[in-house]
C-alpha cells in the first residue's frame, strides 16, 4: 500500500485539475453499518495528466466506465484513493462503494448523530463517502437520491430543490434532490432522520418566496423560534447592506447534537451543532442567543461568500472565512451594540490570535504549508482574516468597500478563486494600489507599533514618531513592514475633542469620526499642527489594525479618555490599559495592588456614567488571567498572574461596594425580556452581584442563592452558579447540585454545569475535573461535552498549569484516547500544549514530556502529528 501519511502540501504547488466533473448523480441506500453509495460522474479532461480520485475508508464494490465494468487490473487502489490509467477525454464513471456510518466516530463524512444520518464534508470529508476529485476547484451539478426506511427516517434531505419522491419495497421511501448551482464536494450534505420542523418563509427583495425549514430533535420545536428570526434577519440584512439575495427556493437548517464544530454552510442545507440553533429563555443565556444569531448569520452569508464564490484551494480558506466573519460581525453590530460586539472581537484577537502568532503553529491568514487541513480552521484564518477585511473597509470606507464587493461578485460568481482575486477586485473598483497591503496575506505574526509623541509649544506642533516591527514567527523570520491603517483621535486635558491637521495632507478624516493615518514604512513621522497644548491621544482607535501598540500613556491621560472619549470602545480600552498597568506593576514589584483615590473616583464615575450598562460592565471588568498571560511573551508567571488578578478584583469590589449595591438594585429586573436593553441590564446586574459577593461574601451569599433560585432565565441562573463556584462560596455545593439535578436531561445546559467547574480559577480544579470525567453524563463521544469540560479546563491558566503536572496528564490522556476516535477534537485539545516554551522550566519539562509521550502513540493522527512535531522542533 502506498501511503502519503503526514505529508505536507504547499500552496506554491497548486496545479489546476487535469479533469473536471460536470455532473454527479449520487444514490444512497442508507444503512447503519452498510450504506451503499452509487456515484455516477460525467468527467471531462482539461489538460494532460493522470486521473486520480480521492477516497478514504471506502469499500469498493464496483466500477464502470462508460457502462463497461472494470476489473482490478484496470485500476490501482491506494491508501488515499484510486488511480485509473488511459481514460478517454470525456467519460461517464460509475463507482459503487460501501461505508459504515455507525462506526464513524470522527464525525467526518457520513455519520450518525443519535438516530439521524448526517454529513460533514469540509474540508476533505467527501472522500469518505465516495471516490471523487475532492478539491474545492472542481465544481459539479449534484443530483442526489436517498433511499431509506420511511418509519425511522421520514425526512430525507440534500442540497438544492426536491425534484422527486416515491415509495419503495419493505417500508422504504426515496427522495431526489437537485442542486442547480455547480459546487465543490465540500458543500455536499445529506440528512436522514425524524424531526420536528419549524417552518416559515422569507420574501426576497425581488419578490420571491423562500421556504425556510429548521429541523430539530422531536420536542424542541419551540426552541427553534429564535433561530428562525435570526435567519430572516440575516436574509434581509444581506439584501440591504450587501445587495445579495438568496438563490434557491428553499433554505434548510438541521440541528444535530454530535458535531465537531459550530455549523456548516452546505448549499441550501446547513447542518448545525444544536447549541447554535436551540435557544429559549430557560435554557439559553444572553450570550447563547447572540451566538445563535451570529452563527446563523455566518452560515447564511456563506451562500455568497463561500458557496457562489468559493476557494480555489484550501490555502485560500480565509477568502471565504475572513470575509464571512467580517460580514457576521457587521450583521451583529448593525442589529445590536456595535461597541460591545467590537470589544468582544478585539478580545478574541488579543488573547487567542496573538497567542497563536506566538506559537509554533503560527501561520499567515493564507498559510503556505499544511499537513492536516482541519488544523487550519484557526483564529488566525478566521478572526485575523476578518480584521484584514476590516482594514480594507477602513481604508476604502463603506461605499468603496461595497463597490469592491460588487466587482468581486460580478467577476467571480460561479468560480473558485483566490485571496488575490479578492484584493484585486477591491483595488480595481477603487483605483487603489494594494501591493503593500497584500503582505497581510503572506506574513505571519503580530506587528508591534511603537509611538512617541513630542509637543513643541513654540510651534504648536506635535511630532508623532511611529515605528513598526513584526517579531519572527515559527518558520518565518524575515519580516517586512505592512500597510497599517491607524485610526486616532485627540482630546485636551478637559476631554474636549481636538481638531487635527497636518501640513502634508497625510491625515484624513475617517467616516467613523476618527482620523486616519496610513503606516507603510518601518519608520514614519507625522507632524500635527495648530495645537495649543500637548494632546491626549487615543491611538489605534477601534483596534483599527491587528497589532500591538507600544505607547506609554500616564494614568492622567488614560483617565481623560476613560471619562470623555467619544467612542465607547476607547473608554473600555482606557480602562483596560489602566488595569493592565496596575497588574503588571504588581507582578513586577511583587507588591499588593492599591487603588489610588483618584482611580477609585474615576471608577465610581464610570459605574454611574450615562452610558450603555453593558459597556459599563465590560469596562468594570479587568482582564482575565488568560488575557493577562498574553502580555508575557517570554515567560508566563502563572501564580503571580492569578494572584494579581484576584487582588485587583478584590480591590475594585471593596472600593466600589456601595456602587455595586446600587447597580444591583437598579439593574436587577423581575420581568424577562430579550432586548438589547434587558441584556445589557442583566450583564451589569450579574457583574455587580459578583463584586458584592467578593466584597462581602457573608453578607451577599444569601442574596446570591435567592438570585439563583428566583431566576426566570438561564443568564441569571448561570451567572449565580458561576459566582458561587468561582468565588468558592459556602453555597457552591448547594447550587451545583440544584443546577445539576434540574438540568440533567438537557445536554446543552449540562454543558454549562461542566464548564463552570472546569473554569474555576483554583489549582484544585484539576481534581474536580478528574472527578467529573467519571460523571455518568460525561462522555468522550460528544464533542460539546469534551469541549465544555476538557477544552474549558485546558484554557484554565491556574488549573491546567498545576505545578505538579496533573492537569497536563489529564488532558494528555484524553488526547491519547481521542487520537483514534476523533482526531479533530483531539487536536483542538492539544493547542495549549503548543505554548509550552512560554512557561517556567519545570512546567516546560512536564508539558514537553506529555508531547513526547503523545508523539509515541501508535497510529498518531496527522492532526496531532502536525502540531506535536512543530511544537517539538528545536
Ligand atoms: N466552514 C465550516 C467549517 C468547517 C470546518 C471543517 N473542519 C464552518 C464555517 O466556518 O462556517
Ligand atoms: Zn465560515
mmCIF file of N, CA and C in Angstrom, residues 661-765:
data_model
loop_
_atom_site.group_PDB
_atom_site.id
_atom_site.type_symbol
_atom_site.label_atom_id
_atom_site.label_comp_id
_atom_site.label_asym_id
_atom_site.label_seq_id
_atom_site.Cartn_x
_atom_site.Cartn_y
_atom_site.Cartn_z
ATOM 1 N N UNK A 661 -23.833 47.831 44.947
ATOM 2 C CA UNK A 661 -25.134 47.574 45.575
ATOM 3 C C UNK A 661 -26.219 48.358 44.829
ATOM 4 N N UNK A 662 -25.902 49.615 44.565
ATOM 5 C CA UNK A 662 -26.880 50.453 43.851
ATOM 6 C C UNK A 662 -27.132 49.909 42.444
ATOM 7 N N UNK A 663 -26.052 49.514 41.788
ATOM 8 C CA UNK A 663 -26.218 48.984 40.428
ATOM 9 C C UNK A 663 -27.061 47.718 40.446
ATOM 10 N N UNK A 664 -26.771 46.870 41.420
ATOM 11 C CA UNK A 664 -27.530 45.618 41.504
ATOM 12 C C UNK A 664 -29.020 45.927 41.659
ATOM 13 N N UNK A 665 -29.307 46.863 42.551
ATOM 14 C CA UNK A 665 -30.718 47.198 42.772
ATOM 15 C C UNK A 665 -31.354 47.847 41.544
ATOM 16 N N UNK A 666 -30.586 48.699 40.876
ATOM 17 C CA UNK A 666 -31.161 49.402 39.719
ATOM 18 C C UNK A 666 -31.347 48.508 38.500
ATOM 19 N N UNK A 667 -30.447 47.573 38.352
ATOM 20 C CA UNK A 667 -30.456 46.834 37.094
ATOM 21 C C UNK A 667 -31.014 45.420 37.186
ATOM 22 N N UNK A 668 -31.358 45.012 38.381
ATOM 23 C CA UNK A 668 -31.971 43.712 38.532
ATOM 24 C C UNK A 668 -33.414 43.831 38.029
ATOM 25 N N UNK A 669 -33.822 42.913 37.159
ATOM 26 C CA UNK A 669 -35.167 43.038 36.587
ATOM 27 C C UNK A 669 -35.998 41.824 36.961
ATOM 28 N N UNK A 670 -37.270 42.046 37.211
ATOM 29 C CA UNK A 670 -38.094 40.883 37.538
ATOM 30 C C UNK A 670 -38.735 40.298 36.283
ATOM 31 N N UNK A 671 -39.041 41.162 35.314
ATOM 32 C CA UNK A 671 -39.643 40.626 34.093
ATOM 33 C C UNK A 671 -38.571 40.317 33.075
ATOM 34 N N UNK A 672 -38.743 39.213 32.397
ATOM 35 C CA UNK A 672 -37.749 38.823 31.410
ATOM 36 C C UNK A 672 -38.091 39.398 30.046
ATOM 37 N N UNK A 673 -37.076 39.883 29.402
ATOM 38 C CA UNK A 673 -37.248 40.381 28.050
ATOM 39 C C UNK A 673 -35.949 40.095 27.317
ATOM 40 N N UNK A 674 -36.041 39.782 26.039
ATOM 41 C CA UNK A 674 -34.815 39.545 25.281
ATOM 42 C C UNK A 674 -34.590 40.723 24.342
ATOM 43 N N UNK A 675 -34.149 41.833 24.928
ATOM 44 C CA UNK A 675 -33.870 43.010 24.105
ATOM 45 C C UNK A 675 -32.457 43.457 24.447
ATOM 46 N N UNK A 676 -31.899 44.293 23.618
ATOM 47 C CA UNK A 676 -30.566 44.814 23.892
ATOM 48 C C UNK A 676 -30.496 45.460 25.265
ATOM 49 N N UNK A 677 -31.523 46.232 25.601
ATOM 50 C CA UNK A 677 -31.537 46.925 26.890
ATOM 51 C C UNK A 677 -31.558 45.926 28.043
ATOM 52 N N UNK A 678 -32.416 44.910 27.912
ATOM 53 C CA UNK A 678 -32.528 43.936 29.005
ATOM 54 C C UNK A 678 -31.245 43.120 29.143
ATOM 55 N N UNK A 679 -30.642 42.785 28.010
ATOM 56 C CA UNK A 679 -29.391 42.003 28.051
ATOM 57 C C UNK A 679 -28.301 42.821 28.740
ATOM 58 N N UNK A 680 -28.230 44.092 28.377
ATOM 59 C CA UNK A 680 -27.221 44.966 28.973
ATOM 60 C C UNK A 680 -27.439 45.070 30.476
ATOM 61 N N UNK A 681 -28.687 45.235 30.873
ATOM 62 C CA UNK A 681 -29.003 45.368 32.296
ATOM 63 C C UNK A 681 -28.595 44.093 33.039
ATOM 64 N N UNK A 682 -28.910 42.950 32.463
ATOM 65 C CA UNK A 682 -28.537 41.692 33.131
ATOM 66 C C UNK A 682 -27.026 41.578 33.298
ATOM 67 N N UNK A 683 -26.282 42.043 32.304
ATOM 68 C CA UNK A 683 -24.828 41.889 32.439
ATOM 69 C C UNK A 683 -24.306 42.751 33.583
ATOM 70 N N UNK A 684 -24.844 43.957 33.720
ATOM 71 C CA UNK A 684 -24.362 44.815 34.806
ATOM 72 C C UNK A 684 -24.866 44.324 36.164
ATOM 73 N N UNK A 685 -26.086 43.835 36.180
ATOM 74 C CA UNK A 685 -26.654 43.316 37.423
ATOM 75 C C UNK A 685 -25.841 42.116 37.918
ATOM 76 N N UNK A 686 -25.542 41.185 37.037
ATOM 77 C CA UNK A 686 -24.812 39.978 37.439
ATOM 78 C C UNK A 686 -23.367 40.277 37.816
ATOM 79 N N UNK A 687 -22.773 41.244 37.112
ATOM 80 C CA UNK A 687 -21.407 41.623 37.493
ATOM 81 C C UNK A 687 -21.406 42.251 38.890
ATOM 82 N N UNK A 688 -22.409 43.076 39.156
ATOM 83 C CA UNK A 688 -22.482 43.733 40.463
ATOM 84 C C UNK A 688 -22.626 42.707 41.573
ATOM 85 N N UNK A 689 -23.460 41.718 41.335
ATOM 86 C CA UNK A 689 -23.648 40.688 42.356
ATOM 87 C C UNK A 689 -22.350 39.910 42.586
ATOM 88 N N UNK A 690 -21.620 39.690 41.521
ATOM 89 C CA UNK A 690 -20.323 39.020 41.655
ATOM 90 C C UNK A 690 -19.405 39.842 42.569
ATOM 91 N N UNK A 691 -19.318 41.142 42.284
ATOM 92 C CA UNK A 691 -18.436 42.002 43.087
ATOM 93 C C UNK A 691 -18.918 42.082 44.541
ATOM 94 N N UNK A 692 -20.223 42.107 44.728
ATOM 95 C CA UNK A 692 -20.745 42.176 46.096
ATOM 96 C C UNK A 692 -20.359 40.904 46.864
ATOM 97 N N UNK A 693 -20.471 39.777 46.214
ATOM 98 C CA UNK A 693 -20.105 38.519 46.870
ATOM 99 C C UNK A 693 -18.610 38.455 47.145
ATOM 100 N N UNK A 694 -17.852 39.134 46.305
ATOM 101 C CA UNK A 694 -16.409 39.168 46.513
ATOM 102 C C UNK A 694 -16.083 40.101 47.678
ATOM 103 N N UNK A 695 -16.775 41.235 47.741
ATOM 104 C CA UNK A 695 -16.501 42.218 48.793
ATOM 105 C C UNK A 695 -16.966 41.714 50.154
ATOM 106 N N UNK A 696 -18.144 41.126 50.201
ATOM 107 C CA UNK A 696 -18.721 40.726 51.495
ATOM 108 C C UNK A 696 -19.464 39.399 51.341
ATOM 109 N N UNK A 697 -18.709 38.306 51.235
ATOM 110 C CA UNK A 697 -19.343 37.017 50.960
ATOM 111 C C UNK A 697 -20.405 36.640 51.996
ATOM 112 N N UNK A 698 -20.116 36.934 53.246
ATOM 113 C CA UNK A 698 -21.083 36.523 54.273
ATOM 114 C C UNK A 698 -22.415 37.231 54.091
ATOM 115 N N UNK A 699 -22.279 38.503 53.737
ATOM 116 C CA UNK A 699 -23.474 39.315 53.609
ATOM 117 C C UNK A 699 -24.273 38.986 52.340
ATOM 118 N N UNK A 700 -23.579 38.622 51.270
ATOM 119 C CA UNK A 700 -24.282 38.511 49.988
ATOM 120 C C UNK A 700 -24.533 37.093 49.482
ATOM 121 N N UNK A 701 -23.967 36.091 50.170
ATOM 122 C CA UNK A 701 -24.191 34.718 49.719
ATOM 123 C C UNK A 701 -25.675 34.394 49.648
ATOM 124 N N UNK A 702 -26.391 34.845 50.675
ATOM 125 C CA UNK A 702 -27.835 34.570 50.724
ATOM 126 C C UNK A 702 -28.543 35.160 49.518
ATOM 127 N N UNK A 703 -28.134 36.402 49.227
ATOM 128 C CA UNK A 703 -28.693 37.106 48.082
ATOM 129 C C UNK A 703 -28.438 36.319 46.791
ATOM 130 N N UNK A 704 -27.246 35.760 46.737
ATOM 131 C CA UNK A 704 -26.860 35.004 45.548
ATOM 132 C C UNK A 704 -27.750 33.768 45.383
ATOM 133 N N UNK A 705 -27.965 33.076 46.499
ATOM 134 C CA UNK A 705 -28.816 31.883 46.441
ATOM 135 C C UNK A 705 -30.217 32.286 45.981
ATOM 136 N N UNK A 706 -30.681 33.407 46.492
ATOM 137 C CA UNK A 706 -32.008 33.902 46.098
ATOM 138 C C UNK A 706 -32.061 34.234 44.617
ATOM 139 N N UNK A 707 -30.983 34.885 44.166
ATOM 140 C CA UNK A 707 -30.874 35.264 42.754
ATOM 141 C C UNK A 707 -30.947 34.005 41.890
ATOM 142 N N UNK A 708 -30.266 32.971 42.358
ATOM 143 C CA UNK A 708 -30.244 31.688 41.644
ATOM 144 C C UNK A 708 -31.624 31.041 41.654
ATOM 145 N N UNK A 709 -32.195 30.926 42.835
ATOM 146 C CA UNK A 709 -33.481 30.220 42.965
ATOM 147 C C UNK A 709 -34.611 30.989 42.284
ATOM 148 N N UNK A 710 -34.510 32.319 42.323
ATOM 149 C CA UNK A 710 -35.605 33.112 41.771
ATOM 150 C C UNK A 710 -35.431 33.429 40.285
ATOM 151 N N UNK A 711 -34.341 32.964 39.702
ATOM 152 C CA UNK A 711 -34.068 33.341 38.313
ATOM 153 C C UNK A 711 -35.152 32.807 37.376
ATOM 154 N N UNK A 712 -35.590 33.655 36.454
ATOM 155 C CA UNK A 712 -36.556 33.172 35.454
ATOM 156 C C UNK A 712 -35.891 33.027 34.087
ATOM 157 N N UNK A 713 -34.564 33.002 34.090
ATOM 158 C CA UNK A 713 -33.847 32.843 32.816
ATOM 159 C C UNK A 713 -32.458 32.262 33.093
ATOM 160 N N UNK A 714 -31.876 31.671 32.059
ATOM 161 C CA UNK A 714 -30.593 30.977 32.227
ATOM 162 C C UNK A 714 -29.433 31.938 32.472
ATOM 163 N N UNK A 715 -29.509 33.162 31.942
ATOM 164 C CA UNK A 715 -28.404 34.107 32.155
ATOM 165 C C UNK A 715 -28.181 34.336 33.643
ATOM 166 N N UNK A 716 -29.254 34.629 34.355
ATOM 167 C CA UNK A 716 -29.130 34.905 35.788
ATOM 168 C C UNK A 716 -28.752 33.639 36.559
ATOM 169 N N UNK A 717 -29.368 32.543 36.171
ATOM 170 C CA UNK A 717 -29.108 31.308 36.907
ATOM 171 C C UNK A 717 -27.647 30.878 36.741
ATOM 172 N N UNK A 718 -27.183 30.947 35.506
ATOM 173 C CA UNK A 718 -25.808 30.515 35.251
ATOM 174 C C UNK A 718 -24.809 31.467 35.906
ATOM 175 N N UNK A 719 -25.104 32.774 35.869
ATOM 176 C CA UNK A 719 -24.193 33.753 36.459
ATOM 177 C C UNK A 719 -24.065 33.513 37.962
ATOM 178 N N UNK A 720 -25.184 33.225 38.597
ATOM 179 C CA UNK A 720 -25.149 32.976 40.040
ATOM 180 C C UNK A 720 -24.330 31.726 40.349
ATOM 181 N N UNK A 721 -24.539 30.702 39.553
ATOM 182 C CA UNK A 721 -23.780 29.464 39.759
ATOM 183 C C UNK A 721 -22.284 29.732 39.603
ATOM 184 N N UNK A 722 -21.955 30.467 38.559
ATOM 185 C CA UNK A 722 -20.539 30.742 38.298
ATOM 186 C C UNK A 722 -19.903 31.555 39.425
ATOM 187 N N UNK A 723 -20.635 32.535 39.930
ATOM 188 C CA UNK A 723 -20.110 33.329 41.035
ATOM 189 C C UNK A 723 -19.850 32.433 42.254
ATOM 190 N N UNK A 724 -20.804 31.574 42.551
ATOM 191 C CA UNK A 724 -20.643 30.695 43.716
ATOM 192 C C UNK A 724 -19.423 29.792 43.545
ATOM 193 N N UNK A 725 -19.256 29.260 42.347
ATOM 194 C CA UNK A 725 -18.153 28.313 42.121
ATOM 195 C C UNK A 725 -16.818 29.054 42.034
ATOM 196 N N UNK A 726 -16.791 30.144 41.272
ATOM 197 C CA UNK A 726 -15.523 30.837 41.078
ATOM 198 C C UNK A 726 -15.051 31.566 42.327
ATOM 199 N N UNK A 727 -15.973 31.929 43.188
ATOM 200 C CA UNK A 727 -15.557 32.568 44.448
ATOM 201 C C UNK A 727 -15.503 31.540 45.581
ATOM 202 N N UNK A 728 -15.764 30.302 45.232
ATOM 203 C CA UNK A 728 -15.703 29.229 46.231
ATOM 204 C C UNK A 728 -16.555 29.560 47.459
ATOM 205 N N UNK A 729 -17.742 30.023 47.244
ATOM 206 C CA UNK A 729 -18.616 30.419 48.357
ATOM 207 C C UNK A 729 -19.192 29.170 49.026
ATOM 208 N N UNK A 730 -19.591 29.304 50.287
ATOM 209 C CA UNK A 730 -20.148 28.150 51.000
ATOM 210 C C UNK A 730 -21.380 27.557 50.288
ATOM 211 N N UNK A 731 -22.106 28.370 49.519
ATOM 212 C CA UNK A 731 -23.301 27.840 48.856
ATOM 213 C C UNK A 731 -22.986 27.100 47.563
ATOM 214 N N UNK A 732 -21.707 26.998 47.254
ATOM 215 C CA UNK A 732 -21.297 26.403 45.984
ATOM 216 C C UNK A 732 -21.914 25.016 45.751
ATOM 217 N N UNK A 733 -21.763 24.121 46.728
ATOM 218 C CA UNK A 733 -22.262 22.748 46.548
ATOM 219 C C UNK A 733 -23.768 22.723 46.359
ATOM 220 N N UNK A 734 -24.433 23.547 47.171
ATOM 221 C CA UNK A 734 -25.902 23.594 47.093
ATOM 222 C C UNK A 734 -26.343 23.982 45.668
ATOM 223 N N UNK A 735 -25.719 25.015 45.126
ATOM 224 C CA UNK A 735 -26.132 25.466 43.797
ATOM 225 C C UNK A 735 -25.724 24.476 42.712
ATOM 226 N N UNK A 736 -24.550 23.903 42.878
ATOM 227 C CA UNK A 736 -24.117 22.921 41.873
ATOM 228 C C UNK A 736 -25.065 21.740 41.808
ATOM 229 N N UNK A 737 -25.465 21.245 42.995
ATOM 230 C CA UNK A 737 -26.330 20.062 42.888
ATOM 231 C C UNK A 737 -27.726 20.436 42.420
ATOM 232 N N UNK A 738 -28.209 21.611 42.822
ATOM 233 C CA UNK A 738 -29.530 22.017 42.323
ATOM 234 C C UNK A 738 -29.512 22.149 40.802
ATOM 235 N N UNK A 739 -28.484 22.790 40.306
ATOM 236 C CA UNK A 739 -28.382 23.009 38.859
ATOM 237 C C UNK A 739 -28.227 21.670 38.124
ATOM 238 N N UNK A 740 -27.352 20.827 38.655
ATOM 239 C CA UNK A 740 -27.093 19.526 38.027
ATOM 240 C C UNK A 740 -28.356 18.667 37.968
ATOM 241 N N UNK A 741 -29.110 18.706 39.051
ATOM 242 C CA UNK A 741 -30.377 17.951 39.117
ATOM 243 C C UNK A 741 -31.375 18.468 38.095
ATOM 244 N N UNK A 742 -31.571 19.794 38.175
ATOM 245 C CA UNK A 742 -32.595 20.404 37.334
ATOM 246 C C UNK A 742 -32.350 20.159 35.845
ATOM 247 N N UNK A 743 -31.088 20.151 35.444
ATOM 248 C CA UNK A 743 -30.788 20.133 34.012
ATOM 249 C C UNK A 743 -30.119 18.848 33.547
ATOM 250 N N UNK A 744 -30.285 17.797 34.315
ATOM 251 C CA UNK A 744 -29.549 16.577 33.941
ATOM 252 C C UNK A 744 -29.943 16.018 32.579
ATOM 253 N N UNK A 745 -31.152 16.319 32.136
ATOM 254 C CA UNK A 745 -31.573 15.773 30.844
ATOM 255 C C UNK A 745 -31.501 16.786 29.706
ATOM 256 N N UNK A 746 -30.882 17.904 29.962
ATOM 257 C CA UNK A 746 -30.736 18.929 28.918
ATOM 258 C C UNK A 746 -29.252 19.072 28.595
ATOM 259 N N UNK A 747 -28.791 18.378 27.576
ATOM 260 C CA UNK A 747 -27.349 18.332 27.316
ATOM 261 C C UNK A 747 -26.700 19.720 27.195
ATOM 262 N N UNK A 748 -27.373 20.649 26.521
ATOM 263 C CA UNK A 748 -26.720 21.948 26.323
ATOM 264 C C UNK A 748 -26.565 22.700 27.635
ATOM 265 N N UNK A 749 -27.521 22.509 28.549
ATOM 266 C CA UNK A 749 -27.424 23.199 29.841
ATOM 267 C C UNK A 749 -26.418 22.480 30.727
ATOM 268 N N UNK A 750 -26.420 21.161 30.651
ATOM 269 C CA UNK A 750 -25.467 20.405 31.459
ATOM 270 C C UNK A 750 -24.026 20.743 31.047
ATOM 271 N N UNK A 751 -23.839 21.064 29.780
ATOM 272 C CA UNK A 751 -22.513 21.503 29.338
ATOM 273 C C UNK A 751 -22.044 22.724 30.140
ATOM 274 N N UNK A 752 -22.965 23.596 30.476
ATOM 275 C CA UNK A 752 -22.606 24.796 31.247
ATOM 276 C C UNK A 752 -22.149 24.400 32.648
ATOM 277 N N UNK A 753 -22.847 23.428 33.200
ATOM 278 C CA UNK A 753 -22.529 22.937 34.546
ATOM 279 C C UNK A 753 -21.105 22.381 34.578
ATOM 280 N N UNK A 754 -20.743 21.643 33.531
ATOM 281 C CA UNK A 754 -19.378 21.122 33.443
ATOM 282 C C UNK A 754 -18.387 22.281 33.263
ATOM 283 N N UNK A 755 -18.739 23.221 32.397
ATOM 284 C CA UNK A 755 -17.795 24.295 32.056
ATOM 285 C C UNK A 755 -17.526 25.222 33.245
ATOM 286 N N UNK A 756 -18.565 25.516 34.006
ATOM 287 C CA UNK A 756 -18.388 26.405 35.158
ATOM 288 C C UNK A 756 -17.353 25.805 36.118
ATOM 289 N N UNK A 757 -17.412 24.510 36.309
ATOM 290 C CA UNK A 757 -16.476 23.871 37.237
ATOM 291 C C UNK A 757 -15.079 23.781 36.632
ATOM 292 N N UNK A 758 -15.036 23.541 35.325
ATOM 293 C CA UNK A 758 -13.733 23.392 34.669
ATOM 294 C C UNK A 758 -12.978 24.714 34.586
ATOM 295 N N UNK A 759 -13.708 25.836 34.673
ATOM 296 C CA UNK A 759 -13.038 27.136 34.555
ATOM 297 C C UNK A 759 -12.751 27.768 35.910
ATOM 298 N N UNK A 760 -13.040 27.061 36.963
ATOM 299 C CA UNK A 760 -12.845 27.599 38.302
ATOM 300 C C UNK A 760 -11.355 27.874 38.555
ATOM 301 N N UNK A 761 -11.014 29.117 38.924
ATOM 302 C CA UNK A 761 -9.602 29.518 38.904
ATOM 303 C C UNK A 761 -8.801 29.068 40.131
ATOM 304 N N UNK A 762 -8.795 27.789 40.386
ATOM 305 C CA UNK A 762 -8.026 27.254 41.508
ATOM 306 C C UNK A 762 -7.239 26.039 41.052
ATOM 307 N N UNK A 763 -6.142 25.794 41.729
ATOM 308 C CA UNK A 763 -5.360 24.601 41.395
ATOM 309 C C UNK A 763 -6.187 23.336 41.593
ATOM 310 N N UNK A 764 -7.064 23.383 42.589
ATOM 311 C CA UNK A 764 -7.866 22.191 42.900
ATOM 312 C C UNK A 764 -8.841 21.826 41.779
ATOM 313 N N UNK A 765 -9.015 22.722 40.814
ATOM 314 C CA UNK A 765 -9.977 22.397 39.755
ATOM 315 C C UNK A 765 -9.551 21.147 38.995
#
